[in-house]
Coordinates of C-alpha atoms in Angstrom, one line a residue:
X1123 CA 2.1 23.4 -50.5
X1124 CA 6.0 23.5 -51.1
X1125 CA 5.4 25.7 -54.4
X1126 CA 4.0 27.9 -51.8
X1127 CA 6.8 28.0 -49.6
X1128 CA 9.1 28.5 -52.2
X1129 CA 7.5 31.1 -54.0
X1130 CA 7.0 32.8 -50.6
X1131 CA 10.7 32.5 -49.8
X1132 CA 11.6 33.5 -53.3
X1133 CA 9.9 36.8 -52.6
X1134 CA 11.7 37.5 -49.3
X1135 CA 14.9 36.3 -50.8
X1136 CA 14.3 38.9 -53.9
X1137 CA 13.0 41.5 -52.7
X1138 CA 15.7 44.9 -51.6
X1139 CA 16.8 44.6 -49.4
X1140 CA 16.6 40.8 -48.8
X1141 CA 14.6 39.1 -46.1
X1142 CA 15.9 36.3 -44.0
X1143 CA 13.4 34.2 -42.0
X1144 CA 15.4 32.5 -39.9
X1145 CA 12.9 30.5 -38.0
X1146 CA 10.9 28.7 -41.4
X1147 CA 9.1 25.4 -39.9
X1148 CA 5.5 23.5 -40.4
X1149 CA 4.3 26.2 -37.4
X1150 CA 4.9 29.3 -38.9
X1151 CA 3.2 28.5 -42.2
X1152 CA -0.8 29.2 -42.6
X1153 CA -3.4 28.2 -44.8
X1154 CA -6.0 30.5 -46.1
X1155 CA -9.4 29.5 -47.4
X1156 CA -8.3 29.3 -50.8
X1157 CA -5.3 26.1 -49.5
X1158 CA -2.6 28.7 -50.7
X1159 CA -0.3 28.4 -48.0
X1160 CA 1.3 31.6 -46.9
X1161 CA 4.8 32.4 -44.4
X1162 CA 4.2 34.0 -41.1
X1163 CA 6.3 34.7 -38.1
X1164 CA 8.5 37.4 -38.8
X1165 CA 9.9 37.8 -35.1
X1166 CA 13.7 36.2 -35.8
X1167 CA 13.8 38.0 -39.3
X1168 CA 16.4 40.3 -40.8
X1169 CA 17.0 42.5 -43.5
X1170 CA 20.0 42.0 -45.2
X1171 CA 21.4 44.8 -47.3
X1172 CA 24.2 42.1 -48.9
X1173 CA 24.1 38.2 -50.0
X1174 CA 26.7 37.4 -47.3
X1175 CA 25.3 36.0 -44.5
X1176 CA 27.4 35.6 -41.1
X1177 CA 27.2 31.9 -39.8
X1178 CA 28.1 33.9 -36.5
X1179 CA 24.7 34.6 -35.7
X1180 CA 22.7 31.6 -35.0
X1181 CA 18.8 32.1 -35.0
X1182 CA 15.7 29.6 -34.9
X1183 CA 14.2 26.7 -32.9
X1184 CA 16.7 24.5 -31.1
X1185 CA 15.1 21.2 -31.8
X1186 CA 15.2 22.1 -35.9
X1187 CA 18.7 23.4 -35.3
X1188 CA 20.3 20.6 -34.1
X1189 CA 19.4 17.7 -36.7

């Protein structure tokens, strides 16, 4: 299931311009028939047309955010 993820995130990460979740947790993954698991929730995403990301802007689920 974490190959999944990661794979998933890879392609996001990779792909032009890059994708930034910012809201990845155990609720916002799915699992299809075949047990591949697969990302979902894009509503806090952003496309980023360069690597640098500002550590201004502060995005996601409070509880995650705060361990």
């Amino acid at each position: 299931m974490a190959l999944d993820v990661a794979k998933g995130m890879n392609y996001l990460h990779t792909s032009n311009p890059m994708i930034v979740h910012r809201d990845l947790k155990t609720p916002n993954l799915l699992v299809d028939r075949n047990w591949v698991v697969k990302v979902c929730d894009f509503g806090m995403s952003q496309m980023k047309h360069h690597t640098f990301l500002s550590s201004k802007s502060t995005a996601g689920t409070v509880s995650y955010l705060q361990t």
